[in-house]
Short mmCIF file of C-alpha atoms in Angstrom, two decimals:
data_model
loop_
_atom_site.label_atom_id
_atom_site.label_comp_id
_atom_site.label_asym_id
_atom_site.label_seq_id
_atom_site.Cartn_x
_atom_site.Cartn_y
_atom_site.Cartn_z
CA MET V 1 42.38 -55.00 86.80
CA LEU V 2 43.97 -58.34 86.14
CA LYS V 3 47.07 -58.02 83.97
CA LEU V 4 47.92 -61.01 81.83
CA HIS V 5 51.70 -60.54 82.18
CA SER V 6 51.42 -60.71 85.98
CA LEU V 7 49.82 -64.18 85.90
CA SER V 8 51.80 -67.30 86.54
CA ILE V 9 52.19 -69.88 83.82
CA LYS V 10 49.75 -72.16 85.66
CA GLN V 11 47.14 -69.41 85.86
CA LYS V 12 47.58 -68.62 82.18
CA VAL V 13 47.04 -72.28 81.28
CA VAL V 14 43.90 -72.50 83.43
CA LEU V 15 42.55 -69.26 81.94
CA GLY V 16 43.27 -70.46 78.41
CA ILE V 17 41.52 -73.75 79.03
CA THR V 18 38.53 -71.91 80.53
CA PHE V 19 38.20 -69.63 77.49
CA ALA V 20 38.52 -72.63 75.17
CA VAL V 21 35.78 -74.53 77.02
CA LEU V 22 33.48 -71.49 77.01
CA ALA V 23 34.06 -70.85 73.31
CA SER V 24 33.44 -74.48 72.37
CA THR V 25 30.31 -74.57 74.56
CA ILE V 26 28.93 -71.45 72.87
CA ILE V 27 29.70 -72.83 69.41
CA VAL V 28 28.07 -76.17 70.22
CA GLY V 29 25.03 -74.37 71.67
CA VAL V 30 24.61 -72.20 68.58
CA MET V 31 25.02 -75.19 66.28
CA ALA V 32 22.52 -77.23 68.32
CA GLN V 33 20.00 -74.39 68.24
CA ARG V 34 20.44 -73.98 64.49
CA HIS V 35 20.09 -77.73 63.97
CA ALA V 36 16.92 -77.81 66.08
CA ARG V 37 15.49 -74.93 64.05
CA ASP V 38 16.36 -76.73 60.80
CA VAL V 39 14.73 -79.95 62.04
CA LEU V 40 11.60 -78.05 63.08
CA SER V 41 11.47 -76.24 59.73
CA HIS V 42 11.93 -79.52 57.84
CA ARG V 43 9.20 -81.21 59.85
CA LEU V 44 6.75 -78.35 59.29
CA ILE V 45 7.48 -77.60 55.61
CA ASP V 46 8.30 -81.04 54.25
CA ILE V 47 6.03 -83.24 56.36
CA GLU V 48 3.26 -81.56 58.37
CA LEU V 49 2.08 -78.90 55.90
CA PRO V 50 1.90 -81.22 52.85
CA ALA V 51 0.11 -83.87 54.93
CA MET V 52 -2.37 -81.33 56.27
CA LEU V 53 -3.16 -79.94 52.83
CA GLN V 54 -3.49 -83.44 51.39
CA GLN V 55 -6.02 -84.31 54.07
CA ILE V 56 -8.05 -81.19 53.28
CA ASN V 57 -7.77 -81.83 49.54
CA THR V 58 -9.02 -85.39 49.99
CA GLU V 59 -12.03 -84.24 52.01
CA ILE V 60 -12.98 -81.56 49.49
CA ASP V 61 -12.51 -83.91 46.53
CA ARG V 62 -14.73 -86.47 48.22
CA GLU V 63 -17.51 -83.89 48.66
CA VAL V 64 -17.17 -82.60 45.10
CA VAL V 65 -17.15 -86.06 43.51
CA GLN V 66 -20.16 -87.16 45.54
CA MET V 67 -22.10 -84.03 44.53
CA GLN V 68 -21.16 -84.43 40.87
CA GLN V 69 -22.25 -88.05 40.87
CA ALA V 70 -25.55 -87.17 42.52
CA ALA V 71 -26.19 -84.37 40.01
CA LYS V 72 -25.48 -86.69 37.09
CA GLN V 73 -27.63 -89.41 38.62
CA LEU V 74 -30.53 -86.96 38.81
CA ALA V 75 -30.15 -85.41 35.35
CA THR V 76 -29.82 -88.78 33.61
CA ASN V 77 -32.63 -90.50 35.51
CA GLU V 78 -34.95 -91.89 32.84
CA PHE V 79 -38.11 -90.80 34.61
CA VAL V 80 -36.78 -87.26 35.14
CA VAL V 81 -35.75 -86.93 31.48
CA GLU V 82 -39.12 -88.25 30.31
CA ALA V 83 -40.95 -85.90 32.67
CA LEU V 84 -39.00 -82.89 31.38
CA LYS V 85 -39.90 -83.86 27.82
CA ASN V 86 -43.61 -84.12 28.57
CA THR V 87 -44.34 -81.14 30.81
CA ASP V 88 -47.23 -80.12 28.53
CA HIS V 89 -48.52 -83.69 28.15
CA PRO V 90 -51.54 -84.94 30.15
CA GLN V 91 -49.47 -87.85 31.49
CA PHE V 92 -46.94 -85.50 33.12
CA SER V 93 -46.84 -86.07 36.87
CA GLU V 94 -45.27 -83.21 38.81
CA THR V 95 -45.88 -85.12 42.03
CA GLN V 96 -43.59 -87.94 40.93
CA LEU V 97 -40.92 -85.51 39.71
CA VAL V 98 -40.96 -83.65 43.02
CA GLN V 99 -40.73 -86.99 44.84
CA GLN V 100 -37.58 -87.83 42.86
CA LEU V 101 -36.05 -84.50 43.89
CA ASN V 102 -36.90 -85.07 47.54
CA ASN V 103 -35.41 -88.56 47.39
CA ILE V 104 -32.09 -87.17 46.13
CA LYS V 105 -32.21 -84.36 48.68
CA SER V 106 -32.71 -86.82 51.51
CA GLN V 107 -30.18 -89.37 50.23
CA TYR V 108 -27.29 -86.89 50.06
CA GLY V 109 -28.28 -84.51 52.86
CA LEU V 110 -28.77 -81.56 50.50
CA ASN V 111 -30.22 -78.10 51.03
CA ASP V 112 -31.86 -78.08 47.60
CA ALA V 113 -32.27 -80.35 44.59
CA SER V 114 -33.54 -79.01 41.28
CA VAL V 115 -33.96 -79.90 37.62
CA ALA V 116 -34.63 -77.84 34.52
CA ASN V 117 -35.38 -78.27 30.87
CA ARG V 118 -32.39 -76.75 29.06
CA LYS V 119 -34.55 -75.85 26.04
CA THR V 120 -37.63 -74.35 27.71
CA ALA V 121 -35.93 -73.16 30.94
CA TYR V 122 -38.76 -74.61 33.06
CA TYR V 123 -37.36 -75.09 36.55
CA TRP V 124 -38.38 -77.28 39.50
CA ASN V 125 -36.98 -77.90 42.96
CA GLN V 126 -38.06 -80.22 45.77
CA ASN V 127 -41.02 -77.95 46.52
CA GLY V 128 -42.46 -78.06 42.99
CA PHE V 129 -42.45 -75.94 39.86
CA LEU V 130 -40.84 -72.53 40.41
CA ARG V 131 -41.03 -70.68 37.10
CA GLN V 132 -39.61 -70.35 33.63
CA LEU V 133 -36.14 -68.89 34.01
CA ASN V 134 -35.23 -65.73 32.10
CA HIS V 135 -32.05 -63.95 31.03
CA SER V 136 -32.52 -60.90 33.24
CA GLN V 137 -32.85 -62.81 36.52
CA ASP V 138 -31.08 -66.08 35.80
CA ALA V 139 -27.94 -65.33 33.81
CA TRP V 140 -26.15 -68.19 35.59
CA PHE V 141 -28.52 -70.72 33.97
CA PHE V 142 -28.09 -69.48 30.42
CA GLY V 143 -24.37 -69.00 30.96
CA PHE V 144 -24.03 -72.62 32.03
CA THR V 145 -26.28 -74.14 29.35
CA SER V 146 -24.32 -72.33 26.64
CA SER V 147 -20.88 -73.03 28.14
CA GLY V 148 -20.39 -76.47 26.62
CA ARG V 149 -19.36 -77.83 30.03
CA GLU V 150 -21.07 -80.84 31.59
CA THR V 151 -20.50 -79.77 35.16
CA SER V 152 -19.88 -76.71 37.28
CA VAL V 153 -18.97 -76.47 40.96
CA SER V 154 -18.89 -73.32 43.05
CA VAL V 155 -18.77 -72.34 46.72
CA PHE V 156 -20.77 -69.41 48.02
CA GLN V 157 -21.04 -67.81 51.44
CA GLU V 158 -24.41 -66.36 52.40
CA ALA V 159 -24.77 -63.05 54.22
CA ASN V 160 -25.47 -64.97 57.44
CA GLY V 161 -22.12 -66.74 57.09
CA GLU V 162 -23.46 -70.11 55.92
CA VAL V 163 -21.26 -71.65 53.23
CA LYS V 164 -22.83 -73.77 50.47
CA MET V 165 -21.48 -75.81 47.60
CA PHE V 166 -23.43 -75.64 44.33
CA THR V 167 -23.08 -78.35 41.69
CA ASN V 168 -24.75 -78.39 38.27
CA TYR V 169 -24.81 -81.10 35.63
CA GLN V 170 -26.27 -80.94 32.13
CA ASP V 171 -26.74 -83.50 29.38
CA LEU V 172 -25.06 -81.75 26.47
CA ASN V 173 -26.85 -84.02 24.02
CA GLY V 174 -30.23 -83.82 25.72
CA ILE V 175 -32.60 -81.47 27.52
CA SER V 176 -31.99 -82.16 31.20
CA MET V 177 -30.04 -80.14 33.73
CA SER V 178 -29.78 -80.64 37.47
CA GLY V 179 -28.61 -78.43 40.31
CA LEU V 180 -27.74 -79.38 43.88
CA SER V 181 -26.70 -77.33 46.89
CA LYS V 182 -25.29 -78.54 50.18
CA SER V 183 -24.18 -76.88 53.40
CA MET V 184 -20.43 -76.82 53.85
CA ASP V 185 -20.53 -76.21 57.60
CA ASP V 186 -18.60 -79.42 58.27
CA MET V 187 -15.92 -78.37 55.79
CA VAL V 188 -15.69 -74.90 57.35
CA SER V 189 -15.28 -76.49 60.79
CA LEU V 190 -12.56 -78.75 59.40
CA LEU V 191 -10.64 -75.84 57.89
CA ASN V 192 -10.96 -73.79 61.07
CA SER V 193 -9.77 -76.71 63.19
CA PHE V 194 -6.31 -76.64 61.62
CA GLN V 195 -3.74 -74.40 63.30
CA ILE V 196 -0.19 -74.01 62.05
CA GLU V 197 2.20 -73.26 64.91
CA ASP V 198 0.95 -70.22 66.89
CA THR V 199 -0.77 -68.01 64.32
CA GLY V 200 -1.11 -69.99 61.08
CA TYR V 201 -4.48 -71.04 59.69
CA VAL V 202 -6.03 -72.55 56.56
CA PHE V 203 -8.41 -71.01 54.01
CA LEU V 204 -9.84 -72.14 50.67
CA THR V 205 -9.55 -70.52 47.23
CA ASN V 206 -10.76 -71.47 43.78
CA GLU V 207 -8.45 -72.17 40.84
CA LYS V 208 -8.20 -68.43 40.10
CA GLY V 209 -7.03 -67.57 43.61
CA ASP V 210 -10.33 -66.02 44.73
CA ILE V 211 -10.88 -66.77 48.41
CA GLN V 212 -13.98 -68.92 48.97
CA ILE V 213 -13.82 -69.81 52.67
CA HIS V 214 -11.94 -67.71 55.23
CA ARG V 215 -12.33 -67.45 58.98
CA GLN V 216 -12.50 -63.67 58.54
CA GLN V 217 -15.62 -63.11 56.44
CA GLY V 218 -14.37 -59.76 55.16
CA LYS V 219 -11.63 -61.54 53.21
CA ASN V 220 -14.04 -63.73 51.24
CA LYS V 221 -14.15 -62.89 47.52
CA THR V 222 -10.81 -61.08 47.74
CA SER V 223 -7.86 -62.82 46.10
CA ILE V 224 -4.60 -64.16 47.43
CA ALA V 225 -2.80 -61.70 45.14
CA GLN V 226 -4.61 -58.81 46.85
CA LEU V 227 -3.67 -60.10 50.29
CA PHE V 228 -0.14 -61.36 49.73
CA GLY V 229 1.04 -59.77 46.47
CA SER V 230 1.32 -61.07 42.93
CA ASN V 231 3.92 -63.70 43.91
CA ALA V 232 1.14 -65.52 45.74
CA ASN V 233 -0.22 -66.68 42.38
CA GLN V 234 2.64 -69.20 42.36
CA LEU V 235 0.59 -71.11 44.93
CA LEU V 236 -1.94 -71.88 42.19
CA ASN V 237 0.54 -73.98 40.20
CA LYS V 238 -0.70 -77.53 39.66
CA ASN V 239 1.73 -79.19 42.04
CA SER V 240 1.05 -81.36 45.06
CA PHE V 241 2.57 -78.67 47.30
CA ASN V 242 3.70 -75.07 46.72
CA LEU V 243 5.48 -72.77 49.17
CA ILE V 244 6.47 -69.11 49.01
CA ASN V 245 7.79 -66.55 51.50
CA VAL V 246 5.86 -63.28 51.79
CA GLU V 247 5.52 -60.42 54.24
CA PHE V 248 1.98 -60.16 55.62
CA GLU V 249 0.76 -57.63 58.16
CA GLY V 250 4.32 -56.73 59.03
CA LYS V 251 5.43 -60.33 59.61
#
């Protein structure tokens, strides 16, 4: 074993310099690694994530606004309103009403387009008259017409996995109500195309935190609070970007 007291002064100086160089190299390496980690964290949290979410938000807003405008356009169409008023009149033309619905359906690439008389609950879609809606089967209709809200927007995932957006508009001072549905397959593809680092992904909730679109179907209709704990509700604050740290699946 090398004994320090047996070394010459020259050897001690060389050894001291060597230790000093090694120590400074290690310190610089640790600091550089920490700086690189901080830069990466800053880029992800302060730049990439907000930009990604803003892009998604813009796409969703565009779809929602377009659907709302189309629903209002349909419900306030003079011919549609007049037709809904005169369903028992000899001059009523169901053919023309159905043609209006098919025009809207084609124009906006919809799955379905429908109108109803808010007072009588008579209901048509692009295929013709369906029936008079009733409380036992159609609670959504009566809930909406009595809500006092002009519009409603919801996202629903069918059993086969297809995701649709539903938009309703009603004239609160009149008799007309419209309903539109559209496939959200493009939106689902957009959400699934985003990947955050190695394992991160994007999903969509409503304003209450209920999950609407998730790549794992079993998590739809659960809430972010159920998945990530009550602190996750902070993500619902009306800010441009919210961030929390949670433990999820042991990570």
